[in-house]
Amino acid sequence: QKEVEQNSGPLSVPEGAIASLNCTYSDRGSQSFFWYRQYSGKSPELIMFIYSNGDKEDGRFTAQLNKASQYVSLLIRDSQPSDSATYLCAVGTGGFKTIFGAGTRLFVKA
Amino acid sequence: GAGVSQTPSNKVTEKGKYVELRCDPISGHTALYWYRQSLGQGPEFLIYFQGTGAADDSGLPNDRFFAVRPEGSVSTLKIQRTERGDSAVYLCASSLTETGIYGYTFGSGTRLTVV
């Protein structure tokens, strides 16, 4: 079992819709959770981090965490073509390293 | 500097050669990480530095890989006797906090191709 699992996609949504990206993790002791966006040929860019169960909103982005289910999600409201990228879920294991999932490719159709 | 700087941006080397990849973190960031990303995969942890010392090198795949950070700022990832399987994008990241709890800032990466 991979430590951080994501559906590889691609996930395709129309412009203006809500995109929902999901992630599960295996280490129940994980402390911190991150979403990174990676455009093709570029390096990952931090979008959000979340530590506590529940929702955390930042502009059009909402991160959701459920530690009991070991589940993290990212919602993107009013999706734009510029949101088309690979979204990486990452989990801080409580030590010094962060483990990344393989990413979900998102396409937003104009 | 304003961001994490990695050089070179691209490196093509012959199998068996030695390469060095350089990372200059954000000024004031004491935590520095090296990751490796293959096509279609997420970044894979290699090594973490806190200051000058490697606090966690558990991700280095074998003894051909070595990294240093002698003055607690610039880091160099060294790969001996390169193999075609070493081809990947090598990403450096830095963090303001020791544990990276606020996430990382990544450099633009070095694309290593071993032919």
PDB file of C-alpha atoms in Angstrom:
ATOM      1  CA  GLN A   1       0.000   0.000   0.000  1.00  0.00           C
ATOM      2  CA  LYS A   2       1.333   3.397  -0.988  1.00  0.00           C
ATOM      3  CA  GLU A   3       1.713   5.878   1.843  1.00  0.00           C
ATOM      4  CA  VAL A   4      -0.230   8.615   0.032  1.00  0.00           C
ATOM      5  CA  GLU A   5      -2.731   7.619  -2.629  1.00  0.00           C
ATOM      6  CA  GLN A   6      -4.431   9.767  -5.217  1.00  0.00           C
ATOM      7  CA  ASN A   7      -6.497   9.017  -8.282  1.00  0.00           C
ATOM      8  CA  SER A   8      -4.218   9.817 -11.210  1.00  0.00           C
ATOM      9  CA  GLY A   9      -7.081  11.171 -13.295  1.00  0.00           C
ATOM     10  CA  PRO A  10      -7.386  12.978 -15.510  1.00  0.00           C
ATOM     11  CA  LEU A  11     -10.268  14.772 -13.862  1.00  0.00           C
ATOM     12  CA  SER A  12     -12.082  16.940 -16.359  1.00  0.00           C
ATOM     13  CA  VAL A  13     -14.522  19.662 -15.284  1.00  0.00           C
ATOM     14  CA  PRO A  14     -16.159  22.520 -17.180  1.00  0.00           C
ATOM     15  CA  GLU A  15     -15.175  26.087 -16.471  1.00  0.00           C
ATOM     16  CA  GLY A  16     -17.055  27.461 -13.472  1.00  0.00           C
ATOM     17  CA  ALA A  17     -17.690  24.051 -11.910  1.00  0.00           C
ATOM     18  CA  ILE A  18     -16.351  22.693  -8.620  1.00  0.00           C
ATOM     19  CA  ALA A  19     -13.362  20.370  -8.911  1.00  0.00           C
ATOM     20  CA  SER A  20     -12.993  17.815  -6.121  1.00  0.00           C
ATOM     21  CA  LEU A  21      -9.629  16.158  -5.561  1.00  0.00           C
ATOM     22  CA  ASN A  22      -9.153  13.367  -3.054  1.00  0.00           C
ATOM     23  CA  CYS A  23      -6.300  11.743  -1.191  1.00  0.00           C
ATOM     24  CA  THR A  24      -5.889   8.988   1.390  1.00  0.00           C
ATOM     25  CA  TYR A  25      -2.880   8.300   3.572  1.00  0.00           C
ATOM     26  CA  SER A  26      -1.710   5.277   5.496  1.00  0.00           C
ATOM     27  CA  ASP A  27       0.181   6.658   8.515  1.00  0.00           C
ATOM     28  CA  ARG A  28      -2.381   7.362  11.216  1.00  0.00           C
ATOM     29  CA  GLY A  29       0.206   9.411  13.098  1.00  0.00           C
ATOM     30  CA  SER A  30       0.541  11.968  10.310  1.00  0.00           C
ATOM     31  CA  GLN A  31       0.404  15.527  11.566  1.00  0.00           C
ATOM     32  CA  SER A  32       0.286  17.905   8.632  1.00  0.00           C
ATOM     33  CA  PHE A  33      -1.301  17.836   5.219  1.00  0.00           C
ATOM     34  CA  PHE A  34      -0.577  19.837   2.125  1.00  0.00           C
ATOM     35  CA  TRP A  35      -1.819  20.449  -1.391  1.00  0.00           C
ATOM     36  CA  TYR A  36       0.646  21.498  -4.069  1.00  0.00           C
ATOM     37  CA  ARG A  37      -0.111  22.511  -7.638  1.00  0.00           C
ATOM     38  CA  GLN A  38       2.325  21.567 -10.399  1.00  0.00           C
ATOM     39  CA  TYR A  39       2.047  22.934 -13.903  1.00  0.00           C
ATOM     40  CA  SER A  40       3.583  20.867 -16.668  1.00  0.00           C
ATOM     41  CA  GLY A  41       7.352  21.287 -16.699  1.00  0.00           C
ATOM     42  CA  LYS A  42       7.351  23.361 -13.529  1.00  0.00           C
ATOM     43  CA  SER A  43       8.065  22.638  -9.887  1.00  0.00           C
ATOM     44  CA  PRO A  44       5.384  22.129  -7.211  1.00  0.00           C
ATOM     45  CA  GLU A  45       3.856  25.225  -5.648  1.00  0.00           C
ATOM     46  CA  LEU A  46       2.189  25.147  -2.218  1.00  0.00           C
ATOM     47  CA  ILE A  47      -1.524  25.958  -2.308  1.00  0.00           C
ATOM     48  CA  MET A  48      -2.715  25.092   1.182  1.00  0.00           C
ATOM     49  CA  PHE A  49      -1.855  23.296   4.393  1.00  0.00           C
ATOM     50  CA  ILE A  50      -4.203  21.924   7.036  1.00  0.00           C
ATOM     51  CA  TYR A  51      -3.611  20.324  10.429  1.00  0.00           C
ATOM     52  CA  SER A  52      -6.994  20.024  12.117  1.00  0.00           C
ATOM     53  CA  ASN A  53     -10.082  18.057  11.214  1.00  0.00           C
ATOM     54  CA  GLY A  54     -12.623  20.044   9.253  1.00  0.00           C
ATOM     55  CA  ASP A  55     -12.477  22.593   6.496  1.00  0.00           C
ATOM     56  CA  LYS A  56     -10.012  25.354   5.736  1.00  0.00           C
ATOM     57  CA  GLU A  57     -10.871  27.919   3.094  1.00  0.00           C
ATOM     58  CA  ASP A  58      -8.572  30.214   1.130  1.00  0.00           C
ATOM     59  CA  GLY A  59     -10.204  32.076  -1.722  1.00  0.00           C
ATOM     60  CA  ARG A  60     -11.563  29.557  -4.231  1.00  0.00           C
ATOM     61  CA  PHE A  61      -9.794  26.672  -2.493  1.00  0.00           C
ATOM     62  CA  THR A  62     -11.093  24.593   0.422  1.00  0.00           C
ATOM     63  CA  ALA A  63      -9.070  21.839   2.046  1.00  0.00           C
ATOM     64  CA  GLN A  64     -10.905  19.201   4.050  1.00  0.00           C
ATOM     65  CA  LEU A  65      -9.332  16.817   6.547  1.00  0.00           C
ATOM     66  CA  ASN A  66     -10.795  13.742   8.225  1.00  0.00           C
ATOM     67  CA  LYS A  67      -8.140  12.054  10.346  1.00  0.00           C
ATOM     68  CA  ALA A  68     -10.436   9.224  11.431  1.00  0.00           C
ATOM     69  CA  SER A  69     -10.911   8.231   7.795  1.00  0.00           C
ATOM     70  CA  GLN A  70      -7.324   9.211   6.862  1.00  0.00           C
ATOM     71  CA  TYR A  71      -8.722  11.318   4.070  1.00  0.00           C
ATOM     72  CA  VAL A  72      -7.826  14.742   2.693  1.00  0.00           C
ATOM     73  CA  SER A  73      -9.558  16.584  -0.099  1.00  0.00           C
ATOM     74  CA  LEU A  74      -9.249  19.813  -2.044  1.00  0.00           C
ATOM     75  CA  LEU A  75     -12.206  21.620  -3.542  1.00  0.00           C
ATOM     76  CA  ILE A  76     -11.686  24.259  -6.213  1.00  0.00           C
ATOM     77  CA  ARG A  77     -14.717  26.462  -6.728  1.00  0.00           C
ATOM     78  CA  ASP A  78     -15.409  28.364  -9.954  1.00  0.00           C
ATOM     79  CA  SER A  79     -12.713  26.353 -11.750  1.00  0.00           C
ATOM     80  CA  GLN A  80     -10.773  28.246 -14.386  1.00  0.00           C
ATOM     81  CA  PRO A  81      -8.724  26.929 -17.342  1.00  0.00           C
ATOM     82  CA  SER A  82      -5.664  28.292 -15.513  1.00  0.00           C
ATOM     83  CA  ASP A  83      -6.355  25.754 -12.745  1.00  0.00           C
ATOM     84  CA  SER A  84      -5.465  22.954 -15.175  1.00  0.00           C
ATOM     85  CA  ALA A  85      -2.457  21.282 -13.583  1.00  0.00           C
ATOM     86  CA  THR A  86      -1.426  18.278 -11.520  1.00  0.00           C
ATOM     87  CA  TYR A  87      -2.403  18.517  -7.871  1.00  0.00           C
ATOM     88  CA  LEU A  88      -0.132  16.774  -5.391  1.00  0.00           C
ATOM     89  CA  CYS A  89      -1.328  15.698  -1.985  1.00  0.00           C
ATOM     90  CA  ALA A  90       1.466  15.604   0.596  1.00  0.00           C
ATOM     91  CA  VAL A  91       1.559  14.352   4.171  1.00  0.00           C
ATOM     92  CA  GLY A  92       3.960  15.294   6.949  1.00  0.00           C
ATOM     93  CA  THR A  93       4.799  12.163   8.857  1.00  0.00           C
ATOM     94  CA  GLY A  94       5.666  13.843  12.133  1.00  0.00           C
ATOM     95  CA  GLY A  95       9.364  13.604  11.426  1.00  0.00           C
ATOM     96  CA  PHE A  96      11.178  15.869   9.051  1.00  0.00           C
ATOM     97  CA  LYS A  97      10.007  14.595   5.718  1.00  0.00           C
ATOM     98  CA  THR A  98       6.875  15.040   3.696  1.00  0.00           C
ATOM     99  CA  ILE A  99       5.557  12.192   1.584  1.00  0.00           C
ATOM    100  CA  PHE A 100       3.927  13.060  -1.723  1.00  0.00           C
ATOM    101  CA  GLY A 101       1.265  11.280  -3.694  1.00  0.00           C
ATOM    102  CA  ALA A 102       1.651  10.768  -7.425  1.00  0.00           C
ATOM    103  CA  GLY A 103      -0.808  13.556  -8.167  1.00  0.00           C
ATOM    104  CA  THR A 104      -4.147  14.011  -9.902  1.00  0.00           C
ATOM    105  CA  ARG A 105      -4.254  15.708 -13.284  1.00  0.00           C
ATOM    106  CA  LEU A 106      -7.021  18.288 -13.563  1.00  0.00           C
ATOM    107  CA  PHE A 107      -8.330  19.681 -16.846  1.00  0.00           C
ATOM    108  CA  VAL A 108     -10.722  22.620 -16.795  1.00  0.00           C
ATOM    109  CA  LYS A 109     -12.507  22.960 -20.125  1.00  0.00           C
ATOM    110  CA  ALA A 110     -13.316  26.476 -21.333  1.00  0.00           C
TER     111      ALA A 110
ATOM    112  CA  GLY B   1      17.778  35.209  -2.420  1.00  0.00           C
ATOM    113  CA  ALA B   2      14.129  35.692  -3.218  1.00  0.00           C
ATOM    114  CA  GLY B   3      13.551  32.071  -4.117  1.00  0.00           C
ATOM    115  CA  VAL B   4      15.245  28.689  -4.114  1.00  0.00           C
ATOM    116  CA  SER B   5      17.848  28.628  -6.852  1.00  0.00           C
ATOM    117  CA  GLN B   6      19.011  25.402  -8.496  1.00  0.00           C
ATOM    118  CA  THR B   7      21.808  25.001 -10.986  1.00  0.00           C
ATOM    119  CA  PRO B   8      22.182  23.744 -13.601  1.00  0.00           C
ATOM    120  CA  SER B   9      18.623  23.671 -14.885  1.00  0.00           C
ATOM    121  CA  ASN B  10      19.516  20.837 -17.232  1.00  0.00           C
ATOM    122  CA  LYS B  11      22.349  18.349 -17.133  1.00  0.00           C
ATOM    123  CA  VAL B  12      23.097  15.635 -19.658  1.00  0.00           C
ATOM    124  CA  THR B  13      25.815  13.208 -18.682  1.00  0.00           C
ATOM    125  CA  GLU B  14      27.160   9.895 -19.836  1.00  0.00           C
ATOM    126  CA  LYS B  15      26.589   6.734 -17.871  1.00  0.00           C
ATOM    127  CA  GLY B  16      29.304   6.256 -15.301  1.00  0.00           C
ATOM    128  CA  LYS B  17      30.160   9.942 -14.932  1.00  0.00           C
ATOM    129  CA  TYR B  18      30.033  12.028 -11.752  1.00  0.00           C
ATOM    130  CA  VAL B  19      27.614  14.951 -11.396  1.00  0.00           C
ATOM    131  CA  GLU B  20      26.999  17.703  -8.879  1.00  0.00           C
ATOM    132  CA  LEU B  21      23.709  19.522  -8.489  1.00  0.00           C
ATOM    133  CA  ARG B  22      23.575  22.773  -6.555  1.00  0.00           C
ATOM    134  CA  CYS B  23      20.849  24.333  -4.440  1.00  0.00           C
ATOM    135  CA  ASP B  24      20.804  27.807  -2.909  1.00  0.00           C
ATOM    136  CA  PRO B  25      17.850  28.059  -0.487  1.00  0.00           C
ATOM    137  CA  ILE B  26      15.838  31.083   0.510  1.00  0.00           C
ATOM    138  CA  SER B  27      17.863  33.317   2.800  1.00  0.00           C
ATOM    139  CA  GLY B  28      17.124  32.499   6.429  1.00  0.00           C
ATOM    140  CA  HIS B  29      15.640  29.074   5.741  1.00  0.00           C
ATOM    141  CA  THR B  30      17.573  26.602   7.849  1.00  0.00           C
ATOM    142  CA  ALA B  31      15.732  23.505   6.630  1.00  0.00           C
ATOM    143  CA  LEU B  32      16.681  22.176   3.179  1.00  0.00           C
ATOM    144  CA  TYR B  33      15.336  19.131   1.373  1.00  0.00           C
ATOM    145  CA  TRP B  34      16.257  17.214  -1.754  1.00  0.00           C
ATOM    146  CA  TYR B  35      13.594  15.312  -3.652  1.00  0.00           C
ATOM    147  CA  ARG B  36      13.639  13.404  -6.934  1.00  0.00           C
ATOM    148  CA  GLN B  37      10.706  13.331  -9.328  1.00  0.00           C
ATOM    149  CA  SER B  38      10.311  10.883 -12.170  1.00  0.00           C
ATOM    150  CA  LEU B  39       7.799  11.349 -14.969  1.00  0.00           C
ATOM    151  CA  GLY B  40       4.245  10.794 -13.781  1.00  0.00           C
ATOM    152  CA  GLN B  41       5.265  10.419 -10.153  1.00  0.00           C
ATOM    153  CA  GLY B  42       5.230  12.638  -7.118  1.00  0.00           C
ATOM    154  CA  PRO B  43       8.438  13.944  -5.585  1.00  0.00           C
ATOM    155  CA  GLU B  44      10.373  11.253  -3.724  1.00  0.00           C
ATOM    156  CA  PHE B  45      12.237  12.254  -0.567  1.00  0.00           C
ATOM    157  CA  LEU B  46      16.025  11.933  -0.646  1.00  0.00           C
ATOM    158  CA  ILE B  47      17.583  13.881   2.229  1.00  0.00           C
ATOM    159  CA  TYR B  48      16.871  16.624   4.758  1.00  0.00           C
ATOM    160  CA  PHE B  49      19.330  19.112   6.238  1.00  0.00           C
ATOM    161  CA  GLN B  50      18.827  21.145   9.369  1.00  0.00           C
ATOM    162  CA  GLY B  51      21.686  23.614   9.327  1.00  0.00           C
ATOM    163  CA  THR B  52      24.876  21.895   8.248  1.00  0.00           C
ATOM    164  CA  GLY B  53      23.938  18.378   9.248  1.00  0.00           C
ATOM    165  CA  ALA B  54      21.882  15.767   7.434  1.00  0.00           C
ATOM    166  CA  ALA B  55      19.073  15.072   9.890  1.00  0.00           C
ATOM    167  CA  ASP B  56      17.503  12.397   7.688  1.00  0.00           C
ATOM    168  CA  ASP B  57      19.193  10.756   4.696  1.00  0.00           C
ATOM    169  CA  SER B  58      16.944   7.706   4.620  1.00  0.00           C
ATOM    170  CA  GLY B  59      15.749   8.448   1.095  1.00  0.00           C
ATOM    171  CA  LEU B  60      19.128   8.293  -0.605  1.00  0.00           C
ATOM    172  CA  PRO B  61      18.796   5.225  -2.853  1.00  0.00           C
ATOM    173  CA  ASN B  62      22.351   3.915  -2.452  1.00  0.00           C
ATOM    174  CA  ASP B  63      25.903   4.945  -1.636  1.00  0.00           C
ATOM    175  CA  ARG B  64      26.403   6.551  -5.041  1.00  0.00           C
ATOM    176  CA  PHE B  65      24.348   9.477  -3.759  1.00  0.00           C
ATOM    177  CA  PHE B  66      25.753  11.960  -1.283  1.00  0.00           C
ATOM    178  CA  ALA B  67      24.820  15.494  -0.259  1.00  0.00           C
ATOM    179  CA  VAL B  68      26.564  18.206   1.709  1.00  0.00           C
ATOM    180  CA  ARG B  69      25.730  21.591   3.141  1.00  0.00           C
ATOM    181  CA  PRO B  70      29.015  22.734   4.667  1.00  0.00           C
ATOM    182  CA  GLU B  71      28.048  26.250   5.751  1.00  0.00           C
ATOM    183  CA  GLY B  72      24.368  25.727   6.404  1.00  0.00           C
ATOM    184  CA  SER B  73      23.234  27.492   3.252  1.00  0.00           C
ATOM    185  CA  VAL B  74      24.114  26.169  -0.207  1.00  0.00           C
ATOM    186  CA  SER B  75      23.785  22.415  -0.660  1.00  0.00           C
ATOM    187  CA  THR B  76      25.295  20.128  -3.275  1.00  0.00           C
ATOM    188  CA  LEU B  77      23.867  16.749  -4.256  1.00  0.00           C
ATOM    189  CA  LYS B  78      26.579  14.506  -5.637  1.00  0.00           C
ATOM    190  CA  ILE B  79      25.961  11.402  -7.732  1.00  0.00           C
ATOM    191  CA  GLN B  80      28.814   9.046  -8.556  1.00  0.00           C
ATOM    192  CA  ARG B  81      28.909   6.511 -11.372  1.00  0.00           C
ATOM    193  CA  THR B  82      25.624   7.710 -12.784  1.00  0.00           C
ATOM    194  CA  GLU B  83      23.179   5.187 -14.198  1.00  0.00           C
ATOM    195  CA  ARG B  84      20.364   5.660 -16.693  1.00  0.00           C
ATOM    196  CA  GLY B  85      17.885   5.036 -13.878  1.00  0.00           C
ATOM    197  CA  ASP B  86      19.143   8.187 -12.160  1.00  0.00           C
ATOM    198  CA  SER B  87      17.506  10.272 -14.881  1.00  0.00           C
ATOM    199  CA  ALA B  88      14.858  12.448 -13.224  1.00  0.00           C
ATOM    200  CA  VAL B  89      14.164  15.988 -12.093  1.00  0.00           C
ATOM    201  CA  TYR B  90      15.995  16.710  -8.859  1.00  0.00           C
ATOM    202  CA  LEU B  91      14.112  19.212  -6.743  1.00  0.00           C
ATOM    203  CA  CYS B  92      15.457  21.212  -3.852  1.00  0.00           C
ATOM    204  CA  ALA B  93      13.147  22.842  -1.325  1.00  0.00           C
ATOM    205  CA  SER B  94      13.624  24.972   1.732  1.00  0.00           C
ATOM    206  CA  SER B  95      11.453  25.750   4.713  1.00  0.00           C
ATOM    207  CA  LEU B  96      11.407  28.455   7.350  1.00  0.00           C
ATOM    208  CA  THR B  97      10.571  25.982  10.097  1.00  0.00           C
ATOM    209  CA  GLU B  98      12.563  22.974  11.190  1.00  0.00           C
ATOM    210  CA  THR B  99       9.739  20.541  10.567  1.00  0.00           C
ATOM    211  CA  GLY B 100       8.346  22.121   7.420  1.00  0.00           C
ATOM    212  CA  ILE B 101       4.920  22.419   8.996  1.00  0.00           C
ATOM    213  CA  TYR B 102       4.037  25.370   6.796  1.00  0.00           C
ATOM    214  CA  GLY B 103       5.118  23.591   3.650  1.00  0.00           C
ATOM    215  CA  TYR B 104       8.059  23.968   1.330  1.00  0.00           C
ATOM    216  CA  THR B 105       9.223  26.365  -1.338  1.00  0.00           C
ATOM    217  CA  PHE B 106      10.668  24.403  -4.228  1.00  0.00           C
ATOM    218  CA  GLY B 107      13.324  25.468  -6.665  1.00  0.00           C
ATOM    219  CA  SER B 108      12.794  25.065 -10.387  1.00  0.00           C
ATOM    220  CA  GLY B 109      14.691  21.784 -10.378  1.00  0.00           C
ATOM    221  CA  THR B 110      17.576  20.225 -12.263  1.00  0.00           C
ATOM    222  CA  ARG B 111      16.592  17.849 -15.052  1.00  0.00           C
ATOM    223  CA  LEU B 112      19.260  15.138 -15.117  1.00  0.00           C
ATOM    224  CA  THR B 113      19.516  12.917 -18.170  1.00  0.00           C
ATOM    225  CA  VAL B 114      21.968  10.027 -18.143  1.00  0.00           C
ATOM    226  CA  VAL B 115      22.688   8.682 -21.615  1.00  0.00           C
TER     227      VAL B 115
END
